[in-house]
XYZ file of C-alpha atoms in Angstrom:
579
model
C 160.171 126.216 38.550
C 157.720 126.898 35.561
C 156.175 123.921 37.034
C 155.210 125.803 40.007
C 154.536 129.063 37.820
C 151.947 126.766 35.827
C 149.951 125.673 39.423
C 149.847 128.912 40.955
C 148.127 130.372 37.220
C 145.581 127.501 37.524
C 144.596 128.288 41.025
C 144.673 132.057 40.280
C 142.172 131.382 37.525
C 139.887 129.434 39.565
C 139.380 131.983 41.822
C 138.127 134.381 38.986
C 135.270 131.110 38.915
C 134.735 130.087 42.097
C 132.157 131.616 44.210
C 133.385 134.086 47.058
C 131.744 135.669 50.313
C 132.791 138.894 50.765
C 131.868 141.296 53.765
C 132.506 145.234 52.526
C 130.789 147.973 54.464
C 128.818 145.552 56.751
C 127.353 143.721 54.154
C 127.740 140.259 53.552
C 127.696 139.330 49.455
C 127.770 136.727 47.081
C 129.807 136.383 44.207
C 129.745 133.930 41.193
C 130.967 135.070 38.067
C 128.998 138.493 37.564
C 126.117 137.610 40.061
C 126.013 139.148 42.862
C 123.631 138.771 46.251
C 123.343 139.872 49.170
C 123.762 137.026 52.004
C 123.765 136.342 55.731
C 126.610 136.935 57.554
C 127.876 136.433 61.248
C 126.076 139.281 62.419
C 122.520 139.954 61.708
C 121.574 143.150 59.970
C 120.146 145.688 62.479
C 119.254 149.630 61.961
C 118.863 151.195 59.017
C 120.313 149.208 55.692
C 121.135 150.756 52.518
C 122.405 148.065 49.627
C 124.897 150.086 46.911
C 124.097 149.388 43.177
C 127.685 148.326 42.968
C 130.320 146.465 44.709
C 133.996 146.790 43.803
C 135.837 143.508 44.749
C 139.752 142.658 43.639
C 139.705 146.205 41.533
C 136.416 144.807 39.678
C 133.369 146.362 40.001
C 129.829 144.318 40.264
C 126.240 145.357 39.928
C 124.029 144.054 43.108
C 120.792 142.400 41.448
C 119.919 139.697 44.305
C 118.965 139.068 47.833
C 119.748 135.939 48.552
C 117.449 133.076 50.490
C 117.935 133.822 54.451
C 119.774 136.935 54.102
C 117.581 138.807 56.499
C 115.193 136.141 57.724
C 114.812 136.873 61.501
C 116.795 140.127 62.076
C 114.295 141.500 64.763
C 116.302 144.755 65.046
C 116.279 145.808 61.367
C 113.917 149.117 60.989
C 114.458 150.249 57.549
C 116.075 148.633 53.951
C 116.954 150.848 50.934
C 117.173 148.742 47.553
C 118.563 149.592 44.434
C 116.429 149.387 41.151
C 118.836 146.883 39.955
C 117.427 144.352 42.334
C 115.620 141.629 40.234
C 115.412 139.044 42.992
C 114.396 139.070 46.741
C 113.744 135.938 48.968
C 112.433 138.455 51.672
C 112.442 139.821 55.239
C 110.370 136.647 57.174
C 110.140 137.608 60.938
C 111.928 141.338 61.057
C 109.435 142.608 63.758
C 110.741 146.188 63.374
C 111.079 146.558 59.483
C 108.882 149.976 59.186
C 109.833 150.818 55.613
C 111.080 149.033 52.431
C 111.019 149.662 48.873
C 110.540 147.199 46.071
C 112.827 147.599 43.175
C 110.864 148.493 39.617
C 112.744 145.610 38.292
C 110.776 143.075 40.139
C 108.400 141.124 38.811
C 106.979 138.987 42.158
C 106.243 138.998 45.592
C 107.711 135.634 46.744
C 106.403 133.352 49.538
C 106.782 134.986 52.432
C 108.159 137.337 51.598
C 107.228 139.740 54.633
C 105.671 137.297 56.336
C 105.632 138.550 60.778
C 107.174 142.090 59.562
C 104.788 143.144 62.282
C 105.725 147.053 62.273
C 105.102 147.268 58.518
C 101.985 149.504 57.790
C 102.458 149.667 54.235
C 104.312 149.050 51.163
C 104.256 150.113 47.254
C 104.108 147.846 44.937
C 105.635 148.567 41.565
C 103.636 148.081 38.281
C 105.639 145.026 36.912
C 104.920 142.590 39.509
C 102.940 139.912 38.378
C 102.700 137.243 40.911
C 101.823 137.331 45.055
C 103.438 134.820 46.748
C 102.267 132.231 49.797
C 101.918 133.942 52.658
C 104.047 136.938 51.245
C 101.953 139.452 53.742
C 101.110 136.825 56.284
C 100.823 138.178 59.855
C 102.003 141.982 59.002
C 99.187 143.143 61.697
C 100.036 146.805 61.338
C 99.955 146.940 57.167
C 96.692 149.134 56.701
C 96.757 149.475 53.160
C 98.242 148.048 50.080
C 97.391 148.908 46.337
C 97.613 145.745 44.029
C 99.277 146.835 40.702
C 97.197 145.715 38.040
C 99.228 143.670 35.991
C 99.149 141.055 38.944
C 97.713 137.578 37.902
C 98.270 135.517 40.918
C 97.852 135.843 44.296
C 98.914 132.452 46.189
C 97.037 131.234 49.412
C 97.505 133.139 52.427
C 98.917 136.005 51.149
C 97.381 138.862 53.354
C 96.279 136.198 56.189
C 95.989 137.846 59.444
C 96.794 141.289 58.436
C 94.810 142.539 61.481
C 94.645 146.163 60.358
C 94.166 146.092 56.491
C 91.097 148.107 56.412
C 90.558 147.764 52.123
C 91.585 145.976 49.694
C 90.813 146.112 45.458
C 91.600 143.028 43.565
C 92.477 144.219 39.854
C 90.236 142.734 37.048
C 93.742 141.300 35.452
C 94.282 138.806 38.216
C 92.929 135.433 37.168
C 92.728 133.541 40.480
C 93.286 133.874 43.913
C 93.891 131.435 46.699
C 92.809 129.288 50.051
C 92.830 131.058 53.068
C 93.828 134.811 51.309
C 92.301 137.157 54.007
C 91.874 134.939 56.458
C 92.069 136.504 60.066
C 91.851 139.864 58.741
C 89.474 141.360 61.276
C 89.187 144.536 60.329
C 88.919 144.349 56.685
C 85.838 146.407 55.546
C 85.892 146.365 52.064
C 86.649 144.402 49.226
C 86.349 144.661 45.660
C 86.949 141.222 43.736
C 87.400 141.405 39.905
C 84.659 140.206 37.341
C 86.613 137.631 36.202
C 86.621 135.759 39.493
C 85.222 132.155 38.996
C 85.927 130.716 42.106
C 85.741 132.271 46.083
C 88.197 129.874 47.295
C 88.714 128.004 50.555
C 88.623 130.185 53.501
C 89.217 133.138 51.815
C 87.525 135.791 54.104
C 87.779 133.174 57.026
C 86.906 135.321 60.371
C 87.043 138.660 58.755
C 84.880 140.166 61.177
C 84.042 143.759 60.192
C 83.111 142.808 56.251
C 79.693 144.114 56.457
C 78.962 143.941 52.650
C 80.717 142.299 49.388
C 79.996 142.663 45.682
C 80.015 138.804 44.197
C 81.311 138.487 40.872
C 78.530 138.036 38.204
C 80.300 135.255 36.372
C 81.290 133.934 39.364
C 80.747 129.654 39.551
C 81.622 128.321 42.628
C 81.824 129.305 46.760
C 84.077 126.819 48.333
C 84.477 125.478 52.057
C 84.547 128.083 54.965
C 85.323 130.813 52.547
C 82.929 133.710 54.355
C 83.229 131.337 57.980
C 82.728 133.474 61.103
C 82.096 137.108 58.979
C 80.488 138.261 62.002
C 79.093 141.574 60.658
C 78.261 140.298 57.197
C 74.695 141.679 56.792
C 73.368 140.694 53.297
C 74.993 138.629 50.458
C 73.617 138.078 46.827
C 74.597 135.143 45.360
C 74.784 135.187 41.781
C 72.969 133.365 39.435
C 75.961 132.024 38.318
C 77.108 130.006 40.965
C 75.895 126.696 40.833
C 78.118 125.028 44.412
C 78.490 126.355 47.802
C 80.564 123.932 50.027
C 80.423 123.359 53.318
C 80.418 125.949 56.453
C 80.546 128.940 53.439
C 78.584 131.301 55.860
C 79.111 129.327 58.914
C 78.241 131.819 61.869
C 77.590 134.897 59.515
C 75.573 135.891 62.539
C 74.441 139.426 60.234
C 72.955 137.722 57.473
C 68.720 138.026 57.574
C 67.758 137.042 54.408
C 69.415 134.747 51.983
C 67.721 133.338 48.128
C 69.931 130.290 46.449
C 69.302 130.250 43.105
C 67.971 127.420 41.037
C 71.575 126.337 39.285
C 72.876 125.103 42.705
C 70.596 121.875 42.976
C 72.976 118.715 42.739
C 74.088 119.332 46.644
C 76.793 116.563 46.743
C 76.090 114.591 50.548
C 79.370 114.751 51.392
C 80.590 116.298 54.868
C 82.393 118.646 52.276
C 78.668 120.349 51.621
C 77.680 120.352 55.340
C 76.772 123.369 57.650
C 76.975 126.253 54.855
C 74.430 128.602 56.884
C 74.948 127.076 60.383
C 74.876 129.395 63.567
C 74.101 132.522 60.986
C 71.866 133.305 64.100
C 70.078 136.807 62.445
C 68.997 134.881 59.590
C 64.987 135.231 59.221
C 64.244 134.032 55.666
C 65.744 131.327 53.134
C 64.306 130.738 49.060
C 65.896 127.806 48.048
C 64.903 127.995 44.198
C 65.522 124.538 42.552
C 66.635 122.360 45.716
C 67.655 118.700 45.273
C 68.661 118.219 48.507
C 68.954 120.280 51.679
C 72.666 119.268 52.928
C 73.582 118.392 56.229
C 73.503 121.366 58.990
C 72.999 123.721 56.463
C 70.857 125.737 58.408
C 71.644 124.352 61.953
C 71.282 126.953 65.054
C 70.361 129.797 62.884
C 67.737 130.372 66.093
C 65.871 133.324 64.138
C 64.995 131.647 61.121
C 61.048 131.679 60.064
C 60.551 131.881 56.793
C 61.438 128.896 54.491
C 60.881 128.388 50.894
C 62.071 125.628 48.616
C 61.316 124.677 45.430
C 61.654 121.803 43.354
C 60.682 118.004 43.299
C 61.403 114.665 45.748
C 63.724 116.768 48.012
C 65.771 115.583 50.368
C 65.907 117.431 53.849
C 69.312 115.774 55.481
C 70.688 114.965 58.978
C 70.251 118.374 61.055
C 69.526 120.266 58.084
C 67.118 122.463 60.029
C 67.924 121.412 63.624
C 67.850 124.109 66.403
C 65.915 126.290 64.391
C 63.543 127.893 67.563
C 61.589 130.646 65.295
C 60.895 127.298 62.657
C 57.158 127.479 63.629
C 55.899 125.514 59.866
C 57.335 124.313 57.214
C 55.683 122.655 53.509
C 56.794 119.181 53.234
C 54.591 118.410 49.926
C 57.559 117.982 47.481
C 59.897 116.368 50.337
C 60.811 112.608 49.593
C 62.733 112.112 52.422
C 63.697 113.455 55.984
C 66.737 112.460 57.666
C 68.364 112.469 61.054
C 67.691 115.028 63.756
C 66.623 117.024 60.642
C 64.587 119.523 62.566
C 65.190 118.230 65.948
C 65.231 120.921 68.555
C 63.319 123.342 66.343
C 60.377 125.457 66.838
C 57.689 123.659 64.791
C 54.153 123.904 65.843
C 53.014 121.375 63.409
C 54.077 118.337 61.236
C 51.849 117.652 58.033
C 52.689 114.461 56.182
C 51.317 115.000 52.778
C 49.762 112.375 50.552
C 52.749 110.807 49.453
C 55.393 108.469 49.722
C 57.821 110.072 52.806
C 60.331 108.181 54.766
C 61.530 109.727 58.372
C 64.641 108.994 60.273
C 66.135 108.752 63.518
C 65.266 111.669 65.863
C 63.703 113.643 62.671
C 61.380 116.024 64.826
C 63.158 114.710 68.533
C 63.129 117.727 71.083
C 60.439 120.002 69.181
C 59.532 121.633 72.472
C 56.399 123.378 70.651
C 54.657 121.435 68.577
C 51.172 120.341 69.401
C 50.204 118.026 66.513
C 51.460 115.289 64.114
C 49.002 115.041 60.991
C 49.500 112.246 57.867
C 47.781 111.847 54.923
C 49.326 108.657 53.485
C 50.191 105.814 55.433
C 53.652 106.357 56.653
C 56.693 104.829 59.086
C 57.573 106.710 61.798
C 61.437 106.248 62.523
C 63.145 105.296 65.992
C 62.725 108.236 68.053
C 61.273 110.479 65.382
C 58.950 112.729 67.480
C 61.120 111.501 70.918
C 60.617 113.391 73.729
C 58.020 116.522 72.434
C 56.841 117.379 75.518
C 53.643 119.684 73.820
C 52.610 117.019 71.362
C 48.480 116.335 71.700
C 47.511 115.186 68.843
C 48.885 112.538 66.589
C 46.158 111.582 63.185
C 47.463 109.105 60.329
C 44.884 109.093 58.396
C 45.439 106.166 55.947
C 47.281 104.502 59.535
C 51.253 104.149 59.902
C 54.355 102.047 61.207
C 55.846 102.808 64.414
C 59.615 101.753 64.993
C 61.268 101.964 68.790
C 59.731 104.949 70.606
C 59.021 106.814 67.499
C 56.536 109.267 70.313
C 58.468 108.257 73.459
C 58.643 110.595 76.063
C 55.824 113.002 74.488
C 54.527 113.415 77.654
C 51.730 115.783 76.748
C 50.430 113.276 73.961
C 46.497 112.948 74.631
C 44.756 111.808 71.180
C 46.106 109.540 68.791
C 44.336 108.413 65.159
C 45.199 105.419 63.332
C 42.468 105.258 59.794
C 44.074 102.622 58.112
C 46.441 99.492 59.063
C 48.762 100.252 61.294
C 52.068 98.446 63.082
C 52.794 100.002 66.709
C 56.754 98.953 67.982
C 58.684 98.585 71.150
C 58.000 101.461 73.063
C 56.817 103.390 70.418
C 54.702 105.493 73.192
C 57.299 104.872 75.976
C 56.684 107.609 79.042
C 53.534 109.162 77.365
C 51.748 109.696 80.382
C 48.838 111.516 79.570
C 47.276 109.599 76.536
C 43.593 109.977 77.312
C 42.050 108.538 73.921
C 43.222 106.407 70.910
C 41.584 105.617 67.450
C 41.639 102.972 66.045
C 39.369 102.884 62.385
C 41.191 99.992 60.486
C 38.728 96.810 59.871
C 41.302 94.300 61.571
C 43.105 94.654 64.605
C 46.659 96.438 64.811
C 49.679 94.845 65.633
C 51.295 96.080 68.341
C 54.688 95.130 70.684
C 54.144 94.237 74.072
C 56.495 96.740 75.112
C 54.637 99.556 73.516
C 52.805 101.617 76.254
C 55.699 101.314 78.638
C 55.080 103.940 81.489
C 52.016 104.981 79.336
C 49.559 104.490 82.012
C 47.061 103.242 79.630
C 45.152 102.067 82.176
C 43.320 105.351 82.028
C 43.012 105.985 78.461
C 40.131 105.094 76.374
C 40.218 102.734 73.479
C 38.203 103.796 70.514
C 37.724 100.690 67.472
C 35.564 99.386 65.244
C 32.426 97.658 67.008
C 32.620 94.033 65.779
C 36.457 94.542 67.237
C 35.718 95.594 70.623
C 35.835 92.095 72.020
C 39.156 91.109 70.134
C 41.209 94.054 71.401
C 40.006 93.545 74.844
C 41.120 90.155 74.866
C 44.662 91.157 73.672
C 47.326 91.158 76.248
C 48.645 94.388 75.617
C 45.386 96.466 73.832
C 43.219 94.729 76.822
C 45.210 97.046 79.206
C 43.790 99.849 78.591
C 41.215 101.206 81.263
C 37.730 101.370 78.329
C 37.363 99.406 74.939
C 35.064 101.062 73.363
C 32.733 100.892 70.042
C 33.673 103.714 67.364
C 30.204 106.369 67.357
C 28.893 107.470 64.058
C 30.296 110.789 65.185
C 33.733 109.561 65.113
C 33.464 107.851 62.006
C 32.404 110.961 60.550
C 34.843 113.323 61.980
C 38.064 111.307 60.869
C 36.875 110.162 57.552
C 40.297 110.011 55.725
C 39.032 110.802 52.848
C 36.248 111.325 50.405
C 34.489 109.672 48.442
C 34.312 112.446 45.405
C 37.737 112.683 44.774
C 36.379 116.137 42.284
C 35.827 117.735 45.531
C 38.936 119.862 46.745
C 38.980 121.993 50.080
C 41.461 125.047 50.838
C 41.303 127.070 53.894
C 43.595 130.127 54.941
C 42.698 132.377 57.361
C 39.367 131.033 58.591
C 38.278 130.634 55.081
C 37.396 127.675 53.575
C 37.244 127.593 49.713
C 35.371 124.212 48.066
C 35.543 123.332 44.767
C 33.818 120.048 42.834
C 30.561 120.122 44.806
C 27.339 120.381 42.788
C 25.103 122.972 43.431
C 22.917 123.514 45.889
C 24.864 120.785 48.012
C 24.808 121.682 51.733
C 28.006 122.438 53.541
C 28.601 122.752 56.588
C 31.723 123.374 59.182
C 32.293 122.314 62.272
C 34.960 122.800 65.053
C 36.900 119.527 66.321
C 34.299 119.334 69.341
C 31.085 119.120 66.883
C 30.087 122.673 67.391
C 28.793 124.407 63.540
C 31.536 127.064 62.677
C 29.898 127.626 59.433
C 27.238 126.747 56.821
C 26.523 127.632 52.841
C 24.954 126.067 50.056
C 27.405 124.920 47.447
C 27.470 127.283 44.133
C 28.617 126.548 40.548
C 32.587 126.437 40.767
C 33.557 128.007 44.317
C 31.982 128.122 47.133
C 33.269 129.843 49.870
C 32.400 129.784 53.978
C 34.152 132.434 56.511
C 34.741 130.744 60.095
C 36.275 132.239 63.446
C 38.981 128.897 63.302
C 42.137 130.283 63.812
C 45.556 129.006 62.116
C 46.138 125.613 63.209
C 42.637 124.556 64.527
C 40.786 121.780 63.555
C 37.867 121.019 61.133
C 35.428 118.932 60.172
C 33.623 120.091 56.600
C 30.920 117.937 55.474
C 29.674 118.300 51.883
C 26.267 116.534 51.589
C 27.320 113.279 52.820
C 31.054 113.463 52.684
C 33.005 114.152 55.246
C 37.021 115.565 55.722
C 38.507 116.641 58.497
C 40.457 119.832 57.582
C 43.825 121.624 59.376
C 43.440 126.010 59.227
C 46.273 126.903 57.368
């Protein structure tokens, strides 16, 4: 008998251990020791729920302090929960698509991850002043939350935390909070205001990801770094001044800010990494007129791809590289400096607007399709000898004119299918590949100054119809190129004329002398004076005429932007583009 006493007093003291569900007034708790929680039950909670401060179980009375993982996850019918300010721990309400009002105990000190995540009828909710951390996702998809005051002893506020809250309208991040996360605003579409703290570093992933009415943002003056898609698709995003701070922007940062019209990168962001992690940062931002780069390295892949109203380009700095599709697409592109560009990659400015291409005089390498599908520009000029990639200038239907000075390498169609090509200008040694003028029906003259003959493929006037075009070379060459099976096909061979030597001289002799023009004006410096100078139009007809002066002289011409020039000084000639 005391036997049996003994077992039943073990088991009765267990149960003072061992954790117990309970259900009292339609609530479902948890017990251990003096914890207590509130849990799922059988039943999901529905209506309006109130949780007591206390609990009396077995004639002992607990203090609630916890809502337990899952308690209310899913209850689609719950409208309103009351908590206590005992409450020092909530999991959350995940998917209650009728929770309209809830308050958060004083006693809690973070908004866990997701928290309220699909609560899609709740339009707002005070936060009290000792909560310190935002979880993941903790607002995620609460489309009817408006408004929502961040306390400012917050630190933290983990990735996705407001995401797709359709109807927040503004939002003030408190100076205290340290960082913020990927993807934070994302899909908030109309979110029109923002005020970021000054401590900010970072703008991180996809943090204001297709927020579509954020006309204007303040960027942190400190701040360091932009990342990947983190203003992607802001729609309405008119102007943005990045700070001088920030020395990386990653890829697609202002991809599609259609509003943006004028953007200056500052000279700290130069060492663009190549990566596909750096590509498209201003592609389809189709408003945008004018870009300063201030210190450029490189110019990263797509960064500027489709924005159709962009005219104005600026960059600075030393042997830059312009990469694949950089500028491609770019209609309003009419001109563009190339004098500190080292090299020009891939479908760079393919599809773009530009008039012109000037080579300067210096070493420049092209790529595939570089200039391919420039439906508007009418002339290809070099200064250095240069080699013209496969397909570089491929199918520019306006293209007339074509001059390498100091002569050039042609790879596989590098001008095929420029079917408006009629003059093309070869000064120095020059290579011409397989159908390097494939489909250029219209060529009507070609130049070819170099004292030995040019190589050239067999293939290389495929569908040309040379046989109508005019060969131009040096005299003492005439009978070798007609006696060549593929130069011999074309319909004259004939002796260069003093007049062409003169008019595409590549260079002078003096190299003292210097020419500008803008505007009609020419401006030449180095010539002694009382030197004659004189300018004439591409056809040979005097544009202009002075006698040269101490320092400067200068000569004002009718030759509009773009025309052509010949300016002799005494017995020098150069043959000059109108900038």
């Amino acid at each position: 008998m005391k036997r049996i006493l003994l077992i039943m007093m073990w088991v009765c003291m267990a149960m003072v251990v061992r954790a117990d569900e309970v259900l009292i007034d339609g609530i479902y708790y948890f017990i251990k020791g003096d914890v207590v929680g509130v849990i799922a039950g059988e039943n999901k909670y529905k209506g309006d729920v109130k949780i007591p401060e206390t609990i009396v179980y077995n004639g002992t009375e607990y203090q609630v302090t916890r809502i337990e993982s899952g308690a209310f996850v899913g209850c689609t019918e719950l409208t309103s929960v009351e908590l206590p300010e005992c409450i020092n721990y909530v999991s959350g309400f995940p998917g209650c698509t009728q929770l309209a009002s809830i308050n958060i105990p004083k006693g809690l000190t973070k908004i866990g991850d997701g928290m309220f995540r699909d609560c899609v009828s709740l339009s707002s909710c005070e936060l009290p002043d000792n909560i310190k951390s935002i979880g993941q996702g903790a607002f995620e998809g609460c489309t009817k939350l408006k408004e929502l005051k961040i306390p400012s002893g917050v630190e933290t506020i983990r990735m996705r935390a407001f995401s797709k809250c359709i109807s927040l309208q503004s939002i003030e991040i408190p100076d205290g909070v340290q960082s913020i996360n990927d993807y934070l605003f994302e899909g908030c579409t109309n979110l029109r205001s923002v005020v970021l703290p000054d401590s900010l570093k970072t703008i991180p992933i996809g943090c204001f990801m297709g927020c579509a009415s954020l006309s204007s943002i303040t960027l942190p003056k400190k701040l360091e770094a932009i990342n990947k898609m983190a203003f992607k698709n802001c729609t309405s995003l008119t102007s943005i001044e990045i700070p001088r701070s920030v020395t990386q922007i990653q890829g697609e940062a202002f991809y599609g800010c259609h509003g943006i019209r004028e953007i200056t990168i500052p000279e700290k962001i130069q060492n663009w990494s190549l990566s596909y992690d750096n590509s498209f940062i201003f592609r389809d931002c189709k408003n945008l007129e004018s870009v300063t780069i201030e210190k450029a390295v490189a110019i990263p892949s797509g960064m500027f791809s489709g924005c159709v109203n962009l005219s104005s380009v600026t960059i600075l700095g030393e042997d830059v590289k312009i990469e694949s599709n950089a500028f491609s697409n770019c209609k309003s592109l009419k001109s563009i400096s190339l004098s500190n560009v080292r090299s020009i990659s891939s479908s760079a400015f393919s599809g773009s607007g530009l008039t012109s291409v000037v080579f300067p005089d210096r070493e420049i390498s092209t790529g595939y399709k570089s200039f391919a599908g420039c439906k508007d520009l009418t002339y290809v000029v070099s200064d250095r000898h240069i080699t013209i990639d496969q397909g570089c200038f491929y199918e520019c239907p306006n293209l007339e004119s074509v001059v390498f000075r100091k002569g050039a390498s042609l790879v596989h169609r590098a001008f095929g299918g420029c079917t408006g090509l009629k003059s093309v200008i070869f000064g120095g040694i020059s290579n011409i590949g397989d159908y390097a003028f494939d489909e250029c029906k219209n060529i009507e003259d070609i130049y070819c100054f170099y004292g030995n003959m040019a190589p050239v493929s067999g293939i290389a006037f495929t569908d040309a119809y040379i046989e109508y075009a005019t060969l131009h070379v040096p005299k003492s060459l005439v009978e070798q190129y007609s006696n060549d099976a593929t130069w011999g096909m074309f319909g004259k061979i004939v002796p260069l004329t003093d007049e062409d030597i003169a008019s595409h001289v590549p260079s002078m002799g003096n190299t003292a002398l210097s020419i500008r023009s803008h505007n009609g004006i020419f401006v030449v410096d180095g010539a002694s004076a009382g030197t004659p100078i004189a300018v004439y139009t591409s056809p040979g007809v005097l544009a202009g005429f002075a006698t040269a002066m101490e320092g400067s002289t200068t000569l004002y011409t009718h030759i509009q932007k773009g025309g052509v020039a010949i300016v002799k000084v005494g017995q020098q000639t150069k043959r000059v583009i109108m900038k």
